[in-house]
XYZ file of C-alpha atoms in Angstrom:
113
model
C -4.164 -38.290 36.411
C -6.276 -37.460 33.379
C -5.607 -34.393 31.312
C -8.632 -32.235 30.804
C -9.502 -30.597 27.492
C -10.008 -26.885 27.275
C -12.229 -25.114 24.794
C -10.611 -23.107 22.049
C -11.863 -19.561 22.028
C -11.545 -17.020 19.262
C -10.311 -13.531 19.919
C -13.074 -11.023 20.468
C -11.597 -8.409 18.131
C -13.961 -7.548 15.319
C -12.389 -6.816 11.984
C -14.147 -4.957 9.217
C -12.822 -4.395 5.707
C -10.834 -1.287 6.638
C -9.259 -3.004 9.643
C -8.439 -5.985 7.422
C -6.529 -3.728 5.035
C -4.797 -1.983 7.940
C -3.510 -5.272 9.311
C -2.405 -6.866 6.014
C 1.072 -8.345 6.182
C 3.352 -9.787 3.536
C 2.138 -13.281 4.471
C -1.488 -12.152 4.038
C -0.615 -10.591 0.670
C 0.974 -13.846 -0.454
C -2.131 -15.754 0.687
C -4.299 -13.688 -1.652
C -2.552 -15.350 -4.594
C 0.732 -17.036 -5.459
C 1.123 -14.524 -8.277
C 2.019 -11.040 -6.926
C 0.183 -9.261 -9.741
C -2.993 -11.213 -8.999
C -2.621 -10.599 -5.252
C -2.248 -6.863 -5.891
C -5.359 -6.895 -8.089
C -7.336 -8.618 -5.343
C -6.183 -6.081 -2.755
C -7.019 -3.288 -5.163
C -10.467 -4.775 -5.756
C -11.125 -4.778 -2.006
C -10.466 -1.032 -1.995
C -12.621 -0.437 -5.065
C -15.453 -2.387 -3.443
C -15.250 -0.046 -0.478
C -15.280 2.931 -2.850
C -18.541 1.672 -4.353
C -20.053 1.445 -0.861
C -18.762 4.769 0.411
C -16.052 7.164 -0.696
C -15.268 7.855 2.964
C -14.631 4.133 3.538
C -12.355 4.152 0.486
C -10.341 7.044 1.919
C -10.170 5.226 5.253
C -8.951 2.108 3.419
C -6.214 4.096 1.650
C -5.082 5.546 4.946
C -5.213 2.113 6.547
C -3.144 0.627 3.712
C -0.485 3.307 4.194
C -0.248 2.228 7.851
C -0.221 -1.508 7.134
C 2.809 -3.749 7.801
C 2.888 -4.647 4.074
C 3.191 -1.018 2.965
C 5.720 -0.188 5.664
C 7.908 -3.138 4.677
C 7.948 -2.185 1.030
C 8.603 1.502 1.736
C 11.473 0.586 4.074
C 13.043 -1.477 1.291
C 12.737 1.419 -1.153
C 14.179 3.869 1.398
C 17.079 1.521 2.138
C 17.765 1.270 -1.580
C 17.895 5.053 -1.876
C 19.977 5.521 1.278
C 22.560 2.950 0.240
C 22.512 4.096 -3.388
C 21.969 0.549 -4.567
C 19.385 -0.816 -6.918
C 16.196 -2.081 -5.352
C 16.906 -5.546 -6.780
C 20.278 -5.652 -4.965
C 18.797 -4.540 -1.652
C 15.933 -7.029 -1.851
C 18.287 -9.858 -2.828
C 20.160 -9.356 0.461
C 16.976 -9.231 2.549
C 14.878 -12.260 3.314
C 11.532 -10.542 3.005
C 9.572 -8.861 0.234
C 10.626 -9.712 -3.311
C 11.149 -7.382 -6.245
C 8.154 -8.710 -8.204
C 5.935 -8.109 -5.148
C 7.178 -4.531 -4.833
C 6.579 -3.927 -8.531
C 3.040 -5.334 -8.265
C 2.297 -3.015 -5.323
C 3.700 -0.007 -7.180
C 1.525 -0.826 -10.191
C -1.493 -1.212 -7.908
C -0.888 2.202 -6.355
C -0.890 3.860 -9.749
C -4.565 3.150 -10.138
C -5.643 3.897 -6.570
């Protein structure tokens, strides 16, 4: 019996720049650059590009970022640090997820947004 080949089909979900920011994960952030500061600058530039197109799109992008898995993960780490009264470095050292230098790059990025 021969095995038949099936076509590979892409998902039909369309993703614009705002949806891309809304769905950004830690893995996506790390794919932007190996250096967290550079990755944060690239993410920031995506938002500034939207601001040049339309201020409404920029506001949508900010809202989308605040609902993204990346933002939620970093806020949860900060909240855990505060709840346990431990330094952020200690909390992140115990977790196998976002790193301190990535959190600091995101905080620096948010200063200028």
